[in-house]
Amino acid sequence: MISVHSKRSLLSLICLVVLAAFLRIGYLNKYPPALYSDEVSQGYNAYSVLKTGKDEYGSWLPASFRSFGDWKPPVPTYLMVPTIAIFGLNEWGIRLPSAILGTLTIILVYFLVYELISHYTVDFSHFFTHHKKHISILTALLLTISPWHIHQSRSAMLIAVELFFLCLAVLTFFKGLKNSKWWIISSCSWMLGIYSYYGMRVIVPLFLIFIIIEFYKPIKYKISVIAVPILIGIIFLLPLLFAFIHQPDIVFGRAKTVSVFYDKGVFLTVWDMIAQDGHISPKLAQFFHNKPYYYLVDITRRFFQHFDGRFLFLVGDRQLPFQIPNMGVLYLVDGLMISIGCVYALRYGFKLCLFLIFWIVVSVIPASLTFMTPAANRTFTMVVPLTIFAAIGICVFISKIRRVPKLVPSVIIGFVYFLSLCYFGYQYVIILPYQYASWWHYGYTELFEYLLSKESKAGSIAISGKASVPYIFLLYNRRVNPQSIATQIHRNFILDEFGFEHVDSFGKYQFPRNFSWNKDGVKLGTGSYLVTTPQEEVESDVQLEYTIKYPNGTPAYFIYEIL
């Protein structure tokens, strides 16, 4: 794979990997400022697998982790098992697999871009052939400093793992056009992607359909060797199929409760429109105001929200914890370079442009089917094609300026990107941990350290369910023996409005789902303790014992003793 690449290119790539590793692995225990509930759930279940071979529910090596009833894909959790064995059940053990695969994605993207341009050379101008290595290394550089990619690689939120396997699958497919042995790795990568993130269960089939159509002839001539990759793919899918027969929710997890079809917005809109047309025949009103049409409009609207400049460059994802303070998922300068690169590729490299646009479209489709849009996590895979377009744009910008030395525009663009990276670093390292630590469920470690000193004399300890998912933080912070969970935990499998199950109690700890004093507080006996968020009210017969605060001094949790 590397024989055609110059020592200079490979040295540059090595330097980028070192930089990428620093930006993704350095200080993982501090940035982001705390472990999010999904990270803690994966980490504790990996810890449980390490100790017992089973998850927190007692299922042996599950094909999907039930977690909070959202059925998390298993690969990210299983990848944590060796790192937790080495580093312990902490931020390093939980986040390191995502950070490592995020770093390795830089290498994959370099070779992937080179393969894409090499494959489509027949349709390209001399520019693409001449700048093939430049575009490849620039793409790797831009992804190295991408705020979107850095942010998602530093947290164990599934999607960095997803992107790694997608890039590996696409790269090895194109390599397989020359040597079909690569298709075995490609098949494994497609399947591992499916086991990494829900969105890949939509993206992978669409990618494979596109590949079969686009590369029908070369595949047809290798039909005898494609049987092995297909068989491998089927074998990979068998555990998921058997699990689906037992529990259908495993395939798409919480997707049904975040789907546009679950949301009542379209239904209420249709009902309202039919009611307004009460002067015409009901059948005719239902014909003009039908749910399929309004669902199509809603999905289309949500699709294009992901190309809104406010999402891409100014505000980003408003869903926690995927937001970067005071900026979008891309740099402002990326917008100009992506535009230049897309226009140029459309004119002089149509087939490459078509492939990249397809990649972007299929990346957005899973998010468009939900009512939580725009979403940086569900569209994360489009960071690669957007970065490729930006790299093409930079090469075009530099090469087409005739009246000044090439060094001048190169320095200008490099300086702008350096300033952009510095701005992101300031927001991520200074502003996020200080002003927005609440996005990451900050304070649970201190909370359970304090409660540990009260456990022996407390009759019971109630922690409001509005404080995220407190039971999993209890299991994590106490390093509870997974074998003892079943005898102490009381689960509530009734889904809430967001599609989550609940834990009512663990030992002397209680977790009221929708806490209110009149419903739950009055049941607490004298000497018990109550933990609430600042948004919740308590009565006068309590004494404030302690306040857990965020780094900026605002209250996170109040700890009361019941008098």
XYZ file of C-alpha atoms in Angstrom:
563
model
C 0.000 0.000 0.000
C 2.823 2.423 0.821
C 5.291 1.631 -1.971
C 3.972 4.385 -4.268
C 4.158 7.052 -1.570
C 7.264 9.191 -1.226
C 9.291 9.309 1.970
C 8.328 12.955 2.277
C 4.608 12.138 2.178
C 4.958 9.326 4.664
C 7.061 11.476 6.996
C 4.382 14.172 6.802
C 1.728 11.560 7.596
C 3.696 10.314 10.611
C 3.943 13.896 11.916
C 0.195 14.319 11.462
C -0.506 11.100 13.340
C 1.635 12.320 16.239
C -0.263 15.628 16.265
C -3.599 13.821 15.953
C -2.693 11.565 18.880
C -1.839 14.566 21.040
C -5.102 16.338 20.170
C -7.213 13.224 20.784
C -5.432 11.337 23.564
C -3.813 14.065 25.642
C -5.591 14.811 28.943
C -8.514 12.483 28.232
C -9.282 12.508 31.951
C -9.904 16.273 31.892
C -11.396 17.149 28.518
C -14.337 16.696 28.240
C -14.702 17.687 31.902
C -16.583 14.565 33.059
C -17.878 11.248 31.811
C -21.315 11.448 30.213
C -23.935 8.877 31.247
C -23.606 6.948 27.959
C -19.843 6.718 28.457
C -20.287 5.499 32.025
C -22.824 2.887 30.906
C -20.490 1.500 28.272
C -17.566 1.562 30.666
C -19.333 -0.234 33.474
C -20.733 -2.873 31.114
C -17.225 -3.413 29.712
C -16.020 -3.759 33.298
C -18.797 -6.279 33.925
C -17.804 -8.260 30.825
C -14.193 -8.205 31.985
C -15.107 -9.556 35.420
C -17.942 -11.956 34.575
C -18.306 -12.284 30.803
C -21.796 -10.774 31.207
C -23.342 -7.301 31.042
C -25.106 -5.572 33.951
C -28.304 -7.526 33.150
C -26.538 -10.863 33.331
C -26.546 -11.511 29.567
C -23.489 -13.403 28.347
C -21.485 -11.494 25.676
C -24.593 -9.774 24.265
C -24.978 -8.736 20.629
C -26.311 -5.437 21.935
C -26.051 -3.876 25.390
C -29.436 -3.057 26.888
C -27.997 -0.164 28.914
C -30.860 2.291 29.624
C -33.234 0.444 27.305
C -31.627 2.054 24.256
C -29.700 -1.113 23.275
C -26.241 0.236 22.544
C -24.270 -1.446 19.704
C -21.604 -3.697 21.227
C -18.281 -3.040 19.469
C -17.381 0.218 21.294
C -18.082 -1.453 24.637
C -16.070 -4.579 23.839
C -13.156 -2.397 22.721
C -13.089 -0.924 26.232
C -12.544 -4.304 27.899
C -8.738 -4.456 27.333
C -8.177 -0.767 28.105
C -10.175 -1.023 31.326
C -8.161 -4.128 32.201
C -4.967 -2.099 31.752
C -5.917 1.399 32.971
C -8.857 0.623 35.234
C -12.487 1.723 35.197
C -11.849 5.425 34.666
C -11.751 8.086 31.940
C -8.658 6.581 30.344
C -10.003 3.067 30.210
C -13.350 4.237 28.798
C -12.273 6.888 26.298
C -8.992 5.525 24.993
C -10.406 3.142 22.315
C -12.374 5.972 20.708
C -9.358 8.293 20.825
C -7.028 5.657 19.341
C -9.387 4.779 16.490
C -9.965 8.494 15.885
C -6.209 8.893 15.514
C -5.874 5.877 13.211
C -8.667 7.269 11.035
C -6.198 9.961 9.941
C -4.030 7.258 8.349
C -7.011 5.589 6.687
C -8.242 8.861 5.221
C -4.857 9.636 3.674
C -4.748 6.324 1.819
C -8.480 6.449 1.056
C -8.213 9.797 -0.731
C -5.229 8.552 -2.682
C -7.175 5.465 -3.762
C -10.255 7.483 -4.738
C -8.269 9.838 -6.941
C -6.268 6.962 -8.438
C -9.428 5.067 -9.289
C -11.163 8.024 -10.922
C -8.067 9.376 -12.748
C -9.568 8.713 -16.187
C -12.140 11.447 -15.625
C -9.807 13.963 -14.026
C -7.851 16.882 -15.346
C -4.078 16.989 -14.968
C -4.669 18.966 -11.769
C -5.964 15.963 -9.822
C -3.265 13.621 -11.081
C -0.551 16.130 -10.250
C -1.950 17.027 -6.806
C -3.010 13.548 -5.732
C -0.534 13.338 -2.860
C -1.104 16.961 -1.896
C -4.870 16.460 -1.616
C -4.358 13.241 0.353
C -2.031 14.798 2.914
C -4.136 17.963 3.139
C -7.235 15.887 3.864
C -5.359 14.100 6.629
C -4.167 17.457 8.001
C -7.635 19.023 7.973
C -9.150 15.991 9.668
C -6.347 16.093 12.249
C -7.338 19.615 13.318
C -11.089 19.244 12.670
C -13.070 20.405 15.744
C -15.839 17.969 14.846
C -13.486 14.995 14.683
C -11.411 15.964 17.731
C -14.503 16.505 19.860
C -16.108 13.183 18.941
C -12.866 11.204 19.164
C -12.207 12.353 22.716
C -15.514 10.997 24.042
C -16.742 7.415 24.015
C -19.959 8.158 22.146
C -19.803 5.331 19.563
C -19.365 7.455 16.451
C -15.560 7.696 16.261
C -15.530 3.901 16.179
C -18.229 3.939 13.501
C -16.249 6.318 11.278
C -13.061 4.273 11.602
C -14.741 1.110 10.330
C -16.564 2.972 7.556
C -13.302 4.452 6.258
C -11.583 1.076 6.537
C -14.447 -0.610 4.667
C -14.422 1.914 1.814
C -10.618 1.940 1.544
C -10.294 -1.839 1.422
C -13.145 -2.107 -1.077
C -11.264 0.120 -3.530
C -8.061 -1.795 -2.822
C -10.029 -4.955 -3.562
C -10.743 -3.813 -7.099
C -7.062 -4.570 -7.755
C -6.575 -7.411 -5.279
C -9.782 -9.127 -4.176
C -8.217 -10.362 -0.931
C -8.825 -6.875 0.463
C -12.575 -7.521 0.211
C -12.369 -9.895 3.161
C -11.200 -6.997 5.345
C -13.822 -4.775 3.736
C -16.590 -7.251 4.550
C -15.481 -7.482 8.175
C -15.311 -3.678 8.394
C -18.820 -3.153 7.014
C -20.166 -5.586 9.583
C -18.168 -4.120 12.471
C -19.557 -0.734 11.469
C -23.078 -2.140 11.798
C -22.177 -3.324 15.300
C -20.716 0.103 16.172
C -23.569 2.578 15.684
C -27.271 2.518 14.811
C -26.854 4.891 11.858
C -24.590 2.390 10.127
C -27.550 0.020 9.897
C -28.943 2.478 7.375
C -25.680 3.729 5.885
C -24.074 0.339 5.167
C -26.961 -1.074 3.061
C -27.137 2.169 1.063
C -23.378 2.137 0.518
C -23.428 -1.479 -0.617
C -26.292 -0.824 -3.052
C -24.376 2.123 -4.502
C -21.196 0.050 -4.796
C -22.985 -2.817 -6.541
C -24.505 -0.419 -9.068
C -21.373 1.679 -9.586
C -18.928 -1.237 -9.771
C -21.145 -3.920 -11.232
C -18.735 -4.880 -14.024
C -15.530 -5.349 -11.970
C -17.527 -7.184 -9.304
C -19.164 -9.421 -11.922
C -15.777 -10.522 -13.223
C -14.729 -11.471 -9.673
C -17.939 -13.245 -8.724
C -16.050 -16.426 -7.826
C -13.984 -14.675 -5.148
C -16.752 -12.537 -3.700
C -18.485 -15.536 -2.115
C -16.059 -15.595 0.825
C -16.617 -11.914 1.825
C -20.376 -12.434 1.502
C -20.237 -15.526 3.690
C -18.179 -13.656 6.276
C -20.757 -10.864 6.287
C -23.597 -13.333 6.834
C -21.749 -15.012 9.700
C -21.149 -11.610 11.307
C -24.866 -10.792 11.105
C -26.087 -14.045 12.662
C -25.741 -12.915 16.319
C -27.694 -9.756 15.525
C -30.355 -11.780 13.708
C -30.783 -14.244 16.585
C -30.884 -11.372 19.084
C -33.497 -9.606 16.943
C -35.744 -12.676 17.036
C -35.577 -12.620 20.818
C -35.770 -8.827 21.221
C -36.721 -6.749 18.109
C -35.646 -3.454 19.719
C -32.015 -4.558 19.465
C -31.662 -3.652 15.769
C -32.513 0.040 15.962
C -32.437 0.577 19.710
C -34.019 3.841 20.736
C -34.602 4.875 17.111
C -38.346 4.342 17.278
C -38.737 6.863 20.110
C -36.670 9.576 18.398
C -38.168 8.895 14.976
C -40.247 11.506 13.178
C -42.941 8.834 13.009
C -43.011 8.643 16.822
C -43.232 12.406 17.243
C -46.809 13.730 17.313
C -45.958 16.926 15.439
C -46.897 15.721 11.953
C -50.041 13.954 13.191
C -51.246 17.111 14.954
C -50.440 19.253 11.911
C -52.468 16.979 9.620
C -55.365 16.910 12.074
C -55.312 20.713 12.359
C -55.218 21.216 8.580
C -58.152 18.833 8.071
C -60.095 20.650 10.780
C -59.452 24.014 9.069
C -60.870 22.620 5.831
C -64.109 21.623 7.501
C -66.132 23.316 4.761
C -65.144 20.654 2.218
C -65.692 16.916 2.109
C -63.730 15.069 4.854
C -62.472 12.568 2.287
C -61.185 15.379 0.064
C -59.556 17.116 3.052
C -57.803 13.895 4.019
C -56.607 13.500 0.428
C -54.963 16.932 0.372
C -53.696 16.731 3.965
C -52.312 13.219 4.242
C -49.616 11.980 6.611
C -47.235 10.541 3.955
C -46.921 13.951 2.299
C -46.365 15.817 5.563
C -43.861 13.211 6.761
C -41.971 13.622 3.482
C -41.944 17.406 3.930
C -40.774 17.068 7.533
C -37.976 14.612 6.672
C -36.828 16.811 3.775
C -36.796 19.872 6.025
C -34.748 18.040 8.626
C -32.374 16.753 5.940
C -31.496 20.267 4.772
C -31.123 21.571 8.325
C -27.755 19.811 8.318
C -26.524 22.127 5.561
C -27.609 25.269 7.388
C -24.610 27.538 7.929
C -25.637 28.081 11.543
C -25.238 24.366 12.243
C -22.046 23.913 10.249
C -20.154 27.093 11.149
C -21.815 29.149 13.898
C -23.843 27.261 16.504
C -23.413 23.540 15.893
C -25.475 20.823 17.507
C -27.788 22.087 20.251
C -28.285 18.554 21.608
C -26.093 17.856 24.606
C -23.304 16.920 24.911
C -22.378 17.243 21.238
C -22.148 21.029 21.158
C -18.872 22.938 21.050
C -19.328 26.330 22.763
C -19.665 29.346 20.490
C -18.891 27.640 17.187
C -20.173 25.162 14.651
C -18.863 21.716 13.812
C -16.575 23.178 11.130
C -14.309 26.212 10.959
C -15.566 29.290 9.112
C -12.711 29.004 6.618
C -13.858 25.456 5.833
C -16.989 26.897 4.265
C -15.016 28.760 1.603
C -12.678 25.867 0.866
C -15.486 23.302 0.686
C -17.352 25.518 -1.782
C -14.296 25.935 -4.012
C -13.459 22.241 -3.846
C -16.997 21.094 -4.575
C -17.407 23.392 -7.585
C -14.031 22.411 -9.028
C -14.572 18.685 -8.474
C -18.031 18.914 -10.007
C -16.528 20.399 -13.156
C -13.284 18.456 -13.509
C -13.783 15.306 -11.423
C -17.461 14.535 -11.746
C -17.344 10.880 -10.655
C -15.320 11.655 -7.535
C -17.665 14.522 -6.748
C -20.656 12.238 -7.234
C -19.196 9.664 -4.828
C -18.456 12.295 -2.170
C -21.918 13.840 -2.487
C -23.450 10.380 -2.164
C -21.394 9.845 1.007
C -22.678 13.125 2.425
C -26.300 12.326 1.541
C -26.314 8.855 3.121
C -24.600 10.291 6.214
C -27.491 12.691 6.744
C -30.356 10.271 6.041
C -30.363 8.542 9.485
C -30.510 11.896 11.283
C -33.251 13.165 8.959
C -35.522 10.375 10.139
C -35.432 11.686 13.725
C -37.011 14.757 15.311
C -33.712 15.728 17.023
C -32.138 17.764 14.236
C -29.666 18.999 13.247
C -27.517 16.307 14.853
C -23.715 16.293 14.882
C -23.492 12.712 16.129
C -25.842 11.056 13.625
C -24.219 12.867 10.671
C -20.637 12.484 11.842
C -19.586 10.291 8.916
C -19.956 13.211 6.513
C -16.949 14.898 8.112
C -14.710 12.882 5.748
C -16.218 13.895 2.370
C -16.539 17.502 3.536
C -12.872 17.458 4.534
C -11.896 16.025 1.137
C -13.772 18.844 -0.601
C -11.991 21.380 1.635
C -8.587 19.858 0.778
C -9.379 20.066 -2.940
C -10.455 23.669 -2.428
C -7.161 24.593 -0.751
C -5.143 22.995 -3.562
C -7.213 24.841 -6.177
C -6.930 28.132 -4.295
C -3.150 27.894 -4.012
C -2.462 26.567 -7.519
C -4.681 29.046 -9.365
C -3.097 32.169 -7.921
C -0.571 33.139 -10.587
C 0.869 36.537 -9.680
C 2.361 35.703 -6.290
C 4.627 32.884 -5.105
C 2.743 29.780 -3.997
C 4.199 30.247 -0.516
C 2.109 33.379 0.088
C -1.392 31.842 -0.175
C -0.111 28.727 1.581
C 1.060 30.773 4.568
C -2.168 32.800 4.633
C -4.388 29.708 4.628
C -2.147 27.972 7.145
C -2.312 30.979 9.456
C -6.105 31.188 9.212
C -6.435 27.513 10.083
C -3.951 27.908 12.934
C -6.034 30.750 14.395
C -9.157 28.642 13.956
C -7.552 25.742 15.811
C -6.481 28.088 18.603
C -10.032 29.425 18.899
C -11.400 25.886 19.097
C -8.783 24.985 21.694
C -9.793 27.993 23.799
C -13.472 27.047 23.655
C -12.768 23.383 24.348
C -10.125 23.636 27.075
C -11.101 26.892 28.826
C -14.758 27.714 28.179
C -16.344 24.236 28.047
C -14.994 22.882 31.379
C -15.660 26.142 33.221
C -18.945 27.423 31.839
C -20.617 24.290 30.453
C -19.505 21.394 32.654
C -23.194 20.621 33.224
C -23.393 19.345 29.635
C -21.213 16.406 30.708
C -22.957 15.428 33.976
C -20.200 16.968 36.018
C -20.282 16.479 39.795
C -21.208 12.824 40.256
C -17.763 11.790 41.507
C -17.839 14.415 44.250
C -21.490 13.588 44.990
C -20.880 9.900 45.638
C -17.703 10.608 47.595
C -19.775 12.754 49.959
C -22.664 10.286 50.149
C -20.238 7.490 51.036
C -19.627 9.213 54.371
C -23.394 9.259 55.061
C -24.342 5.742 53.979
C -23.787 3.999 57.296
C -26.178 6.204 59.265
C -28.701 7.010 56.502
C -31.964 5.095 56.436
C -32.187 5.649 52.689
C -30.731 7.986 50.073
C -32.936 9.322 47.282
C -31.409 10.869 44.163
C -33.801 12.560 41.773
C -34.094 10.860 38.382
C -33.916 14.317 36.817
C -30.207 14.238 37.618
C -29.421 12.207 34.486
C -29.184 8.433 35.186
C -27.836 8.327 38.750
C -27.825 4.554 39.226
C -25.109 3.967 36.604
C -22.899 6.626 38.207
C -23.375 4.833 41.535
C -22.269 1.510 40.029
C -19.321 3.224 38.331
C -18.084 5.313 41.251
C -18.453 2.467 43.778
C -16.926 -0.067 41.367
C -19.807 -2.329 42.382
C -19.119 -6.024 41.861
C -21.219 -6.958 38.786
C -22.112 -10.311 40.364
C -23.923 -8.557 43.221
C -26.138 -6.325 41.090
C -29.029 -8.735 40.534
C -29.765 -9.118 44.242
C -29.873 -5.383 44.977
C -31.280 -3.652 41.904
C -34.953 -3.016 41.113
C -35.540 -2.097 37.482
C -38.516 -0.388 35.863
C -38.847 -1.515 32.247
C -41.622 0.951 31.376
C -40.185 3.385 28.835
C -40.346 7.104 29.501
C -41.209 9.688 26.843
C -37.636 9.577 25.536
C -37.529 5.786 25.197
C -35.452 5.054 28.321
C -35.989 2.429 30.960
C -35.381 3.226 34.605
C -33.899 1.861 37.809
C -36.080 2.514 40.857
C -33.551 1.539 43.520
C -30.229 -0.092 44.307
C -29.649 -1.114 47.901
C -30.565 1.819 50.110
C -30.426 4.208 47.164
C -33.700 5.270 45.530
C -34.039 7.014 42.167
C -37.489 8.628 41.754
C -38.084 8.937 38.002
C -40.056 12.194 37.998
C -39.336 13.548 41.442
C -41.767 15.825 43.249
C -41.850 16.479 46.960
C -45.529 15.679 47.365
C -45.132 12.332 45.563
C -41.668 11.175 46.650
C -40.226 13.461 49.321
C -42.966 12.781 51.859
C -42.100 9.056 51.759
C -38.590 9.638 53.076
C -38.104 8.956 56.778
C -36.197 11.006 59.316
C -32.450 10.647 58.843
C -32.726 9.915 55.145
C -30.940 11.971 52.518
C -32.286 13.562 49.368
C -30.316 14.764 46.340
C -32.001 17.163 43.931
C -31.098 19.475 41.090
C -31.485 23.265 41.488
C -34.676 23.147 39.409
C -36.538 21.040 41.988
C -38.307 22.261 45.121
C -38.384 20.747 48.598
C -40.439 21.522 51.714
C -39.293 23.128 54.947
C -38.730 19.945 56.966
C -35.293 19.355 55.422
C -31.818 20.655 56.149
C -29.354 21.523 53.405
C -26.253 19.476 54.172
C -24.010 20.109 51.191
C -23.970 21.630 47.704
C -22.081 20.141 44.770
C -20.979 22.966 42.487
C -19.854 23.273 38.902
C -16.420 24.816 38.245
C -18.040 28.241 37.667
C -19.622 28.146 41.134
C -23.236 27.470 40.168
C -25.013 24.645 42.046
C -25.123 21.209 40.450
C -26.778 19.144 43.195
C -28.258 19.904 46.612
C -27.916 17.282 49.354
C -30.585 17.479 52.078
C -31.104 15.587 55.312
C -34.725 14.796 56.130
C -35.602 16.107 59.602
